[in-house]
Amino acid sequence: MVTVAMLYPGHSAEDEFSTLQSRIRNAAFPVIHTWEGPTEHDVEALLEIGSRQRLVPAARAAAQMHPDAVMWACTSGSFVYGWHGSSDQLGRPVPRGGPTYP
């Protein structure tokens, strides 16, 4: 079985991951919520949703599942940073053994 841990803010589309799982054999898509507040789409709110302080704890939680991959499943929270900001969100590639954030 392949496991792709989904880092996802809020709860507005999480049913899509269970639907995806039902359509792809031998795959699991567990959801780790990165944000519990309202999902506003103004720049300040999106910067907070996509901040490293939100993503790093979720990435650490995902690592505990020993997934094959981790995916940040949010368009707005990444694109508000632009191309360079999206790369900076990642910081660096995460090794197979899990995140290495300080």
mmCIF file with all atom_site columns, C-alpha atoms in Angstrom:
data_model
loop_
_atom_site.group_PDB
_atom_site.id
_atom_site.type_symbol
_atom_site.label_atom_id
_atom_site.label_alt_id
_atom_site.label_comp_id
_atom_site.label_asym_id
_atom_site.label_entity_id
_atom_site.label_seq_id
_atom_site.pdbx_PDB_ins_code
_atom_site.Cartn_x
_atom_site.Cartn_y
_atom_site.Cartn_z
_atom_site.occupancy
_atom_site.B_iso_or_equiv
_atom_site.pdbx_formal_charge
_atom_site.auth_seq_id
_atom_site.auth_comp_id
_atom_site.auth_asym_id
_atom_site.auth_atom_id
_atom_site.pdbx_PDB_model_num
ATOM 1   C CA . MET A 1 1   ? 0.000   0.000  0.000  1.00 0.00 ? 1   MET A CA 1
ATOM 2   C CA . VAL A 1 2   ? 1.169   3.501  -0.843 1.00 0.00 ? 2   VAL A CA 1
ATOM 3   C CA . THR A 1 3   ? 0.420   6.204  1.705  1.00 0.00 ? 3   THR A CA 1
ATOM 4   C CA . VAL A 1 4   ? 0.354   9.891  0.819  1.00 0.00 ? 4   VAL A CA 1
ATOM 5   C CA . ALA A 1 5   ? -0.195  12.015 3.914  1.00 0.00 ? 5   ALA A CA 1
ATOM 6   C CA . MET A 1 6   ? -2.232  15.093 3.020  1.00 0.00 ? 6   MET A CA 1
ATOM 7   C CA . LEU A 1 7   ? -1.459  18.327 4.881  1.00 0.00 ? 7   LEU A CA 1
ATOM 8   C CA . TYR A 1 8   ? -4.718  20.206 4.582  1.00 0.00 ? 8   TYR A CA 1
ATOM 9   C CA . PRO A 1 9   ? -6.084  23.428 6.103  1.00 0.00 ? 9   PRO A CA 1
ATOM 10  C CA . GLY A 1 10  ? -9.663  23.447 7.331  1.00 0.00 ? 10  GLY A CA 1
ATOM 11  C CA . HIS A 1 11  ? -12.363 20.946 6.507  1.00 0.00 ? 11  HIS A CA 1
ATOM 12  C CA . SER A 1 12  ? -14.036 22.195 3.327  1.00 0.00 ? 12  SER A CA 1
ATOM 13  C CA . ALA A 1 13  ? -12.854 19.478 0.924  1.00 0.00 ? 13  ALA A CA 1
ATOM 14  C CA . GLU A 1 14  ? -11.498 16.638 3.029  1.00 0.00 ? 14  GLU A CA 1
ATOM 15  C CA . ASP A 1 15  ? -14.136 14.254 1.642  1.00 0.00 ? 15  ASP A CA 1
ATOM 16  C CA . GLU A 1 16  ? -12.275 14.450 -1.664 1.00 0.00 ? 16  GLU A CA 1
ATOM 17  C CA . PHE A 1 17  ? -9.398  12.460 -0.170 1.00 0.00 ? 17  PHE A CA 1
ATOM 18  C CA . SER A 1 18  ? -11.620 9.563  0.904  1.00 0.00 ? 18  SER A CA 1
ATOM 19  C CA . THR A 1 19  ? -13.165 9.594  -2.577 1.00 0.00 ? 19  THR A CA 1
ATOM 20  C CA . LEU A 1 20  ? -9.688  9.504  -4.088 1.00 0.00 ? 20  LEU A CA 1
ATOM 21  C CA . GLN A 1 21  ? -8.781  6.604  -1.820 1.00 0.00 ? 21  GLN A CA 1
ATOM 22  C CA . SER A 1 22  ? -11.865 4.669  -2.923 1.00 0.00 ? 22  SER A CA 1
ATOM 23  C CA . ARG A 1 23  ? -10.819 5.065  -6.566 1.00 0.00 ? 23  ARG A CA 1
ATOM 24  C CA . ILE A 1 24  ? -7.127  4.217  -6.296 1.00 0.00 ? 24  ILE A CA 1
ATOM 25  C CA . ARG A 1 25  ? -6.361  0.676  -5.221 1.00 0.00 ? 25  ARG A CA 1
ATOM 26  C CA . ASN A 1 26  ? -3.715  0.083  -2.582 1.00 0.00 ? 26  ASN A CA 1
ATOM 27  C CA . ALA A 1 27  ? -3.469  3.766  -1.658 1.00 0.00 ? 27  ALA A CA 1
ATOM 28  C CA . ALA A 1 28  ? -4.227  5.686  1.511  1.00 0.00 ? 28  ALA A CA 1
ATOM 29  C CA . PHE A 1 29  ? -4.586  9.447  1.882  1.00 0.00 ? 29  PHE A CA 1
ATOM 30  C CA . PRO A 1 30  ? -4.728  10.290 5.603  1.00 0.00 ? 30  PRO A CA 1
ATOM 31  C CA . VAL A 1 31  ? -5.476  13.956 6.282  1.00 0.00 ? 31  VAL A CA 1
ATOM 32  C CA . ILE A 1 32  ? -3.490  16.027 8.776  1.00 0.00 ? 32  ILE A CA 1
ATOM 33  C CA . HIS A 1 33  ? -5.201  19.352 9.407  1.00 0.00 ? 33  HIS A CA 1
ATOM 34  C CA . THR A 1 34  ? -2.886  22.345 9.429  1.00 0.00 ? 34  THR A CA 1
ATOM 35  C CA . TRP A 1 35  ? -5.509  24.958 10.244 1.00 0.00 ? 35  TRP A CA 1
ATOM 36  C CA . GLU A 1 36  ? -8.658  24.912 12.358 1.00 0.00 ? 36  GLU A CA 1
ATOM 37  C CA . GLY A 1 37  ? -9.843  28.496 11.899 1.00 0.00 ? 37  GLY A CA 1
ATOM 38  C CA . PRO A 1 38  ? -11.956 30.045 9.157  1.00 0.00 ? 38  PRO A CA 1
ATOM 39  C CA . THR A 1 39  ? -10.525 29.782 5.670  1.00 0.00 ? 39  THR A CA 1
ATOM 40  C CA . GLU A 1 40  ? -10.443 33.405 4.631  1.00 0.00 ? 40  GLU A CA 1
ATOM 41  C CA . HIS A 1 41  ? -8.945  34.335 1.300  1.00 0.00 ? 41  HIS A CA 1
ATOM 42  C CA . ASP A 1 42  ? -7.386  37.681 2.070  1.00 0.00 ? 42  ASP A CA 1
ATOM 43  C CA . VAL A 1 43  ? -3.600  37.906 1.771  1.00 0.00 ? 43  VAL A CA 1
ATOM 44  C CA . GLU A 1 44  ? -2.907  38.132 5.515  1.00 0.00 ? 44  GLU A CA 1
ATOM 45  C CA . ALA A 1 45  ? -5.007  35.052 6.298  1.00 0.00 ? 45  ALA A CA 1
ATOM 46  C CA . LEU A 1 46  ? -3.454  33.081 3.443  1.00 0.00 ? 46  LEU A CA 1
ATOM 47  C CA . LEU A 1 47  ? 0.053   33.968 4.590  1.00 0.00 ? 47  LEU A CA 1
ATOM 48  C CA . GLU A 1 48  ? -0.828  32.572 8.022  1.00 0.00 ? 48  GLU A CA 1
ATOM 49  C CA . ILE A 1 49  ? -2.402  29.397 6.586  1.00 0.00 ? 49  ILE A CA 1
ATOM 50  C CA . GLY A 1 50  ? 0.718   28.710 4.518  1.00 0.00 ? 50  GLY A CA 1
ATOM 51  C CA . SER A 1 51  ? 3.247   29.696 7.178  1.00 0.00 ? 51  SER A CA 1
ATOM 52  C CA . ARG A 1 52  ? 5.992   27.352 8.284  1.00 0.00 ? 52  ARG A CA 1
ATOM 53  C CA . GLN A 1 53  ? 4.654   27.571 11.846 1.00 0.00 ? 53  GLN A CA 1
ATOM 54  C CA . ARG A 1 54  ? 1.491   25.841 10.567 1.00 0.00 ? 54  ARG A CA 1
ATOM 55  C CA . LEU A 1 55  ? 3.164   23.413 8.179  1.00 0.00 ? 55  LEU A CA 1
ATOM 56  C CA . VAL A 1 56  ? 6.097   22.139 10.248 1.00 0.00 ? 56  VAL A CA 1
ATOM 57  C CA . PRO A 1 57  ? 4.024   20.608 13.094 1.00 0.00 ? 57  PRO A CA 1
ATOM 58  C CA . ALA A 1 58  ? 1.742   18.964 10.522 1.00 0.00 ? 58  ALA A CA 1
ATOM 59  C CA . ALA A 1 59  ? 4.747   17.616 8.617  1.00 0.00 ? 59  ALA A CA 1
ATOM 60  C CA . ARG A 1 60  ? 6.109   16.165 11.857 1.00 0.00 ? 60  ARG A CA 1
ATOM 61  C CA . ALA A 1 61  ? 2.738   14.521 12.556 1.00 0.00 ? 61  ALA A CA 1
ATOM 62  C CA . ALA A 1 62  ? 2.718   13.113 9.033  1.00 0.00 ? 62  ALA A CA 1
ATOM 63  C CA . ALA A 1 63  ? 6.216   11.690 9.523  1.00 0.00 ? 63  ALA A CA 1
ATOM 64  C CA . GLN A 1 64  ? 4.901   9.629  12.432 1.00 0.00 ? 64  GLN A CA 1
ATOM 65  C CA . MET A 1 65  ? 2.725   7.774  9.905  1.00 0.00 ? 65  MET A CA 1
ATOM 66  C CA . HIS A 1 66  ? 5.807   6.796  7.858  1.00 0.00 ? 66  HIS A CA 1
ATOM 67  C CA . PRO A 1 67  ? 4.127   7.778  4.570  1.00 0.00 ? 67  PRO A CA 1
ATOM 68  C CA . ASP A 1 68  ? 5.623   7.255  1.143  1.00 0.00 ? 68  ASP A CA 1
ATOM 69  C CA . ALA A 1 69  ? 4.999   10.931 0.411  1.00 0.00 ? 69  ALA A CA 1
ATOM 70  C CA . VAL A 1 70  ? 3.574   14.059 2.024  1.00 0.00 ? 70  VAL A CA 1
ATOM 71  C CA . MET A 1 71  ? 1.510   16.553 0.051  1.00 0.00 ? 71  MET A CA 1
ATOM 72  C CA . TRP A 1 72  ? 0.530   20.115 1.010  1.00 0.00 ? 72  TRP A CA 1
ATOM 73  C CA . ALA A 1 73  ? -3.001  20.252 -0.353 1.00 0.00 ? 73  ALA A CA 1
ATOM 74  C CA . CYS A 1 74  ? -3.788  23.959 -0.498 1.00 0.00 ? 74  CYS A CA 1
ATOM 75  C CA . THR A 1 75  ? -3.647  26.175 -3.542 1.00 0.00 ? 75  THR A CA 1
ATOM 76  C CA . SER A 1 76  ? -4.268  29.610 -2.088 1.00 0.00 ? 76  SER A CA 1
ATOM 77  C CA . GLY A 1 77  ? -1.957  29.200 0.911  1.00 0.00 ? 77  GLY A CA 1
ATOM 78  C CA . SER A 1 78  ? 0.963   28.482 -1.407 1.00 0.00 ? 78  SER A CA 1
ATOM 79  C CA . PHE A 1 79  ? 0.374   30.755 -4.351 1.00 0.00 ? 79  PHE A CA 1
ATOM 80  C CA . VAL A 1 80  ? 0.011   33.878 -2.240 1.00 0.00 ? 80  VAL A CA 1
ATOM 81  C CA . TYR A 1 81  ? 3.766   33.599 -1.634 1.00 0.00 ? 81  TYR A CA 1
ATOM 82  C CA . GLY A 1 82  ? 4.566   33.425 -5.351 1.00 0.00 ? 82  GLY A CA 1
ATOM 83  C CA . TRP A 1 83  ? 7.016   31.010 -6.988 1.00 0.00 ? 83  TRP A CA 1
ATOM 84  C CA . HIS A 1 84  ? 9.937   31.792 -4.669 1.00 0.00 ? 84  HIS A CA 1
ATOM 85  C CA . GLY A 1 85  ? 7.751   31.822 -1.588 1.00 0.00 ? 85  GLY A CA 1
ATOM 86  C CA . SER A 1 86  ? 6.342   28.403 -2.415 1.00 0.00 ? 86  SER A CA 1
ATOM 87  C CA . SER A 1 87  ? 9.863   27.037 -2.666 1.00 0.00 ? 87  SER A CA 1
ATOM 88  C CA . ASP A 1 88  ? 10.722  28.722 0.628  1.00 0.00 ? 88  ASP A CA 1
ATOM 89  C CA . GLN A 1 89  ? 7.710   27.056 2.311  1.00 0.00 ? 89  GLN A CA 1
ATOM 90  C CA . LEU A 1 90  ? 9.382   23.743 1.674  1.00 0.00 ? 90  LEU A CA 1
ATOM 91  C CA . GLY A 1 91  ? 12.739  25.067 2.809  1.00 0.00 ? 91  GLY A CA 1
ATOM 92  C CA . ARG A 1 92  ? 14.497  22.079 1.321  1.00 0.00 ? 92  ARG A CA 1
ATOM 93  C CA . PRO A 1 93  ? 13.525  18.631 0.083  1.00 0.00 ? 93  PRO A CA 1
ATOM 94  C CA . VAL A 1 94  ? 12.308  16.395 2.888  1.00 0.00 ? 94  VAL A CA 1
ATOM 95  C CA . PRO A 1 95  ? 14.295  13.160 3.076  1.00 0.00 ? 95  PRO A CA 1
ATOM 96  C CA . ARG A 1 96  ? 12.509  9.831  2.944  1.00 0.00 ? 96  ARG A CA 1
ATOM 97  C CA . GLY A 1 97  ? 13.055  9.345  6.680  1.00 0.00 ? 97  GLY A CA 1
ATOM 98  C CA . GLY A 1 98  ? 10.889  12.366 7.522  1.00 0.00 ? 98  GLY A CA 1
ATOM 99  C CA . PRO A 1 99  ? 11.227  16.097 7.914  1.00 0.00 ? 99  PRO A CA 1
ATOM 100 C CA . THR A 1 100 ? 14.451  17.541 9.260  1.00 0.00 ? 100 THR A CA 1
ATOM 101 C CA . TYR A 1 101 ? 13.180  20.921 10.373 1.00 0.00 ? 101 TYR A CA 1
ATOM 102 C CA . PRO A 1 102 ? 14.905  22.469 13.392 1.00 0.00 ? 102 PRO A CA 1
#
